[in-house]
Tab-separated table of C-alpha atoms in Angstrom:
chain	number	residue	atom	x	y	z
A	1	GLU	CA	-19.950	5.925	-0.463
A	2	THR	CA	-17.038	6.251	-3.127
A	3	GLY	CA	-13.596	4.327	-3.144
A	4	VAL	CA	-12.228	1.939	-0.237
A	5	THR	CA	-13.993	2.777	3.008
A	6	GLN	CA	-12.620	1.136	6.107
A	7	THR	CA	-14.488	0.816	9.863
A	8	PRO	CA	-13.622	1.287	12.595
A	9	ARG	CA	-10.623	3.745	11.890
A	10	HIS	CA	-9.332	3.122	15.392
A	11	LEU	CA	-9.468	0.402	17.234
A	12	VAL	CA	-8.088	-0.405	21.088
A	13	MET	CA	-8.183	-3.807	22.163
A	14	GLY	CA	-6.953	-5.923	24.984
A	15	MET	CA	-5.279	-9.469	23.935
A	16	THR	CA	-8.093	-11.343	25.015
A	17	ASN	CA	-10.423	-9.265	23.222
A	18	LYS	CA	-12.221	-10.494	19.675
A	19	LYS	CA	-13.051	-8.193	16.878
A	20	SER	CA	-13.273	-7.675	13.765
A	21	LEU	CA	-12.637	-5.226	10.923
A	22	LYS	CA	-14.451	-4.486	8.009
A	23	CYS	CA	-13.481	-3.111	4.422
A	24	GLU	CA	-16.130	-2.446	1.504
A	25	GLN	CA	-15.412	-1.594	-1.875
A	26	HIS	CA	-17.590	0.742	-3.635
A	27	LEU	CA	-15.484	0.137	-7.574
A	28	GLY	CA	-16.741	-3.059	-8.775
A	29	HIS	CA	-13.320	-4.602	-8.955
A	30	ASN	CA	-13.041	-8.346	-7.661
A	31	ALA	CA	-9.629	-8.154	-5.699
A	32	MET	CA	-9.518	-7.285	-2.571
A	33	TYR	CA	-5.739	-7.190	-0.389
A	34	TRP	CA	-5.245	-6.884	3.504
A	35	TYR	CA	-2.176	-4.888	4.835
A	36	LYS	CA	0.250	-4.323	7.493
A	37	GLN	CA	1.779	-1.048	8.237
A	38	SER	CA	4.237	-1.682	11.303
A	39	ALA	CA	6.773	1.845	11.893
A	40	LYS	CA	9.357	2.440	10.199
A	41	LYS	CA	8.730	-0.790	8.014
A	42	PRO	CA	7.524	-1.104	4.814
A	43	LEU	CA	3.707	-2.713	4.185
A	44	GLU	CA	3.439	-6.195	4.646
A	45	LEU	CA	1.096	-7.989	2.407
A	46	MET	CA	-1.146	-10.492	4.544
A	47	PHE	CA	-4.090	-11.653	2.188
A	48	VAL	CA	-5.124	-11.797	-1.229
A	49	TYR	CA	-8.949	-12.405	-2.606
A	50	SER	CA	-9.454	-12.645	-5.970
A	51	LEU	CA	-13.254	-13.566	-6.836
A	52	GLU	CA	-13.959	-14.146	-3.319
A	53	GLU	CA	-11.342	-16.792	-3.047
A	54	ARG	CA	-8.169	-16.798	-0.700
A	55	VAL	CA	-5.436	-17.124	-3.672
A	56	GLU	CA	-2.420	-15.718	-0.830
A	57	ASN	CA	-1.731	-16.309	2.606
A	58	ASN	CA	1.875	-14.328	3.534
A	59	SER	CA	2.644	-16.638	6.657
A	60	VAL	CA	0.609	-14.845	8.193
A	61	PRO	CA	-0.585	-16.283	12.227
A	62	SER	CA	-3.336	-17.870	12.573
A	63	ARG	CA	-4.566	-15.425	15.214
A	64	PHE	CA	-5.585	-13.068	12.004
A	65	SER	CA	-8.395	-14.544	10.228
A	66	PRO	CA	-9.474	-12.899	6.842
A	67	GLU	CA	-13.314	-13.650	5.441
A	68	CYS	CA	-14.852	-12.676	2.144
A	69	PRO	CA	-18.301	-12.924	1.756
A	70	ASN	CA	-18.766	-11.180	-1.732
A	71	SER	CA	-16.827	-9.202	-4.253
A	72	SER	CA	-17.577	-5.749	-2.469
A	73	HIS	CA	-16.987	-6.571	1.055
A	74	LEU	CA	-13.235	-8.388	3.269
A	75	PHE	CA	-13.186	-8.752	6.800
A	76	LEU	CA	-10.257	-9.424	9.199
A	77	HIS	CA	-11.290	-10.949	12.672
A	78	LEU	CA	-9.089	-10.667	14.870
A	79	HIS	CA	-8.066	-13.110	18.470
A	80	THR	CA	-5.838	-13.322	20.783
A	81	LEU	CA	-3.631	-10.993	19.463
A	82	GLN	CA	-0.396	-9.422	21.077
A	83	PRO	CA	1.054	-6.425	21.453
A	84	GLU	CA	3.047	-6.215	18.389
A	85	ASP	CA	0.167	-6.690	16.191
A	86	SER	CA	-0.048	-3.068	17.219
A	87	ALA	CA	-0.067	-1.238	13.350
A	88	LEU	CA	-2.484	0.183	10.432
A	89	TYR	CA	-4.233	-2.618	8.531
A	90	LEU	CA	-4.766	-0.981	5.472
A	91	CYS	CA	-7.517	-2.736	2.832
A	92	ALA	CA	-7.039	-2.030	-0.787
A	93	SER	CA	-9.114	-3.574	-4.049
A	94	SER	CA	-7.891	-3.799	-8.109
A	95	GLN	CA	-9.505	-4.732	-10.851
A	96	ASP	CA	-7.684	-8.115	-11.744
A	97	GLY	CA	-4.726	-9.590	-9.782
A	98	ARG	CA	-2.809	-6.971	-12.077
A	99	ASP	CA	-3.883	-3.719	-11.743
A	100	GLU	CA	-3.495	-1.032	-9.736
A	101	GLN	CA	-4.724	-1.368	-6.116
A	102	PHE	CA	-6.837	1.333	-4.551
A	103	PHE	CA	-6.836	1.663	-0.614
A	104	GLY	CA	-8.995	2.189	2.346
A	105	PRO	CA	-8.068	4.703	4.989
A	106	GLY	CA	-6.894	2.276	7.509
A	107	THR	CA	-7.897	0.977	10.524
A	108	ARG	CA	-5.191	1.905	13.381
A	109	LEU	CA	-4.877	-1.335	15.788
A	110	THR	CA	-3.820	-0.929	19.449
A	111	VAL	CA	-3.365	-3.935	21.360
A	112	LEU	CA	-2.919	-3.268	24.955
B	1	LYS	CA	12.841	-12.005	-3.215
B	2	GLN	CA	12.375	-8.948	-4.325
B	3	GLU	CA	13.408	-6.048	-2.057
B	4	VAL	CA	12.558	-2.172	-2.777
B	5	THR	CA	14.531	0.638	-1.399
B	6	GLN	CA	14.215	4.437	-0.887
B	7	ILE	CA	16.477	7.073	-0.832
B	8	PRO	CA	16.979	9.580	0.767
B	9	ALA	CA	14.629	8.328	3.575
B	10	ALA	CA	13.824	12.034	4.967
B	11	LEU	CA	14.132	14.990	2.358
B	12	SER	CA	13.476	18.699	3.876
B	13	VAL	CA	13.139	21.493	0.491
B	14	PRO	CA	11.719	25.135	0.286
B	15	GLU	CA	8.593	25.837	-1.643
B	16	GLY	CA	9.057	25.910	-5.138
B	17	GLU	CA	12.500	23.771	-5.590
B	18	ASN	CA	11.979	20.499	-7.843
B	19	LEU	CA	12.922	17.122	-6.066
B	20	VAL	CA	13.578	13.876	-7.472
B	21	LEU	CA	13.058	10.920	-5.651
B	22	ASN	CA	14.512	7.407	-6.108
B	23	CYS	CA	13.506	3.866	-6.154
B	24	SER	CA	15.585	0.688	-6.389
B	25	PHE	CA	14.495	-2.872	-6.714
B	26	THR	CA	16.699	-6.199	-6.721
B	27	ASP	CA	14.518	-8.381	-9.296
B	28	SER	CA	13.866	-6.452	-12.751
B	29	ALA	CA	11.350	-9.078	-13.429
B	30	ILE	CA	8.651	-6.873	-12.369
B	31	TYR	CA	5.082	-6.282	-14.242
B	32	ASN	CA	5.003	-2.779	-12.918
B	33	LEU	CA	5.777	0.185	-10.781
B	34	GLN	CA	3.172	2.259	-8.583
B	35	TRP	CA	4.066	5.114	-6.701
B	36	PHE	CA	1.973	6.004	-3.772
B	37	ARG	CA	1.727	9.127	-1.691
B	38	GLN	CA	0.893	8.685	1.659
B	39	ASP	CA	-0.692	11.660	4.850
B	40	PRO	CA	0.538	10.854	8.163
B	41	GLY	CA	-2.311	8.181	9.893
B	42	LYS	CA	-4.331	7.961	6.675
B	43	GLY	CA	-4.297	5.261	3.627
B	44	LEU	CA	-2.654	5.256	0.330
B	45	THR	CA	-3.309	7.526	-2.482
B	46	SER	CA	-2.258	6.571	-5.877
B	47	LEU	CA	0.138	8.454	-7.908
B	48	LEU	CA	1.371	7.301	-11.035
B	49	LEU	CA	1.420	3.404	-12.356
B	50	ILE	CA	4.071	2.839	-15.088
B	51	GLN	CA	3.627	-0.506	-16.794
B	52	SER	CA	6.808	-2.768	-17.365
B	53	SER	CA	6.585	-1.807	-20.989
B	54	GLN	CA	6.501	1.876	-20.660
B	55	ARG	CA	9.836	4.505	-19.885
B	56	GLU	CA	7.870	7.321	-18.010
B	57	GLN	CA	4.437	8.156	-16.531
B	58	THR	CA	3.095	12.430	-16.057
B	59	SER	CA	0.353	13.361	-14.003
B	60	GLY	CA	0.665	17.360	-13.408
B	61	ARG	CA	3.533	18.416	-11.402
B	62	LEU	CA	4.351	14.791	-11.523
B	63	ASN	CA	6.765	12.730	-13.857
B	64	ALA	CA	7.828	8.443	-13.203
B	65	SER	CA	10.634	7.418	-15.024
B	66	LEU	CA	11.535	3.588	-14.774
B	67	ASP	CA	14.125	1.440	-16.080
B	68	LYS	CA	13.542	-2.086	-15.389
B	69	SER	CA	17.141	-3.669	-16.507
B	70	SER	CA	19.115	-1.387	-14.125
B	71	GLY	CA	16.030	-1.431	-11.184
B	72	ARG	CA	15.406	1.806	-10.662
B	73	SER	CA	12.166	4.454	-10.724
B	74	THR	CA	12.387	8.145	-9.560
B	75	LEU	CA	9.435	10.479	-9.447
B	76	TYR	CA	9.943	14.276	-10.048
B	77	ILE	CA	8.054	17.021	-8.189
B	78	ALA	CA	8.270	19.897	-10.268
B	79	ALA	CA	7.730	23.800	-8.340
B	80	SER	CA	6.644	21.897	-4.816
B	81	GLN	CA	4.235	23.167	-2.319
B	82	PRO	CA	3.524	22.723	1.344
B	83	GLY	CA	0.876	20.655	0.128
B	84	ASP	CA	3.218	18.381	-1.348
B	85	SER	CA	4.342	17.076	1.927
B	86	ALA	CA	3.751	13.803	2.944
B	87	THR	CA	5.788	10.407	2.909
B	88	TYR	CA	6.002	8.962	-0.406
B	89	LEU	CA	5.989	5.072	-1.321
B	90	CYS	CA	7.530	3.132	-4.753
B	91	ALA	CA	5.700	-0.371	-4.935
B	92	VAL	CA	6.728	-2.666	-7.474
B	93	ARG	CA	4.334	-5.431	-8.391
B	94	CYS	CA	5.375	-9.002	-9.410
B	95	PHE	CA	2.993	-12.341	-9.999
B	96	THR	CA	3.147	-14.815	-7.523
B	97	GLY	CA	1.094	-17.905	-7.518
B	98	GLY	CA	-2.287	-16.959	-8.603
B	99	GLY	CA	-2.239	-12.809	-7.597
B	100	ASN	CA	-0.134	-10.168	-7.865
B	101	LYS	CA	2.274	-8.896	-5.153
B	102	LEU	CA	3.225	-5.531	-4.430
B	103	THR	CA	6.829	-5.170	-2.654
B	104	PHE	CA	7.071	-1.185	-1.115
B	105	GLY	CA	9.830	0.302	0.208
B	106	THR	CA	9.729	1.885	3.223
B	107	GLY	CA	9.119	5.423	1.535
B	108	THR	CA	10.828	8.831	1.505
B	109	GLN	CA	9.634	11.822	4.141
B	110	LEU	CA	8.930	14.292	2.183
B	111	LYS	CA	8.433	17.857	4.360
B	112	VAL	CA	8.051	21.747	1.946
B	113	GLU	CA	8.572	24.473	3.813
B	114	LEU	CA	7.570	27.602	3.207
């Protein structure tokens, strides 16, 4: 595997479900990011992790809970989501906080 | 608060035409600017990265320019091909706290027709 991978690619869940999105980077980077892309809106940064430490939480509701167990893996735990949370969730990584970001293919999330 | 605007929102051109996509940003205190391509339902592919000290970057048929003082960047695509059809996103990188923050525009949806 090369680059940034995300699983699952598609996810449909009810508002009472609990699910997790997974991101893995194979680039040796030390910073990872979660973004949300809704229709007709710019990508929104959700969380930034640098050296496995969260350095930014962009006013994201607590029903989204990130986890970065090591520099290669990033999770986004989801619970009690709302239909308006339906979007494409993109993960990215970079060598450090200033460098070019490389994106994964995204997880298309639908909340019923 | 940084805001990024891309014009036009959508563009349709015949194959072979040269075209220019525009990006403007409100705060000129940026670290760098990045152009991405996004195919429908897919992730982002980085095309070009221009540091704040640079004026332009080139990769194949793509040329991106940056005028930081006026808050503008352009992406020039030469001899467009149907395979260039995608959404093109511009993003500026500003420092915030301990990390870096990419602020994105809403993109230009390009269609190159045969």
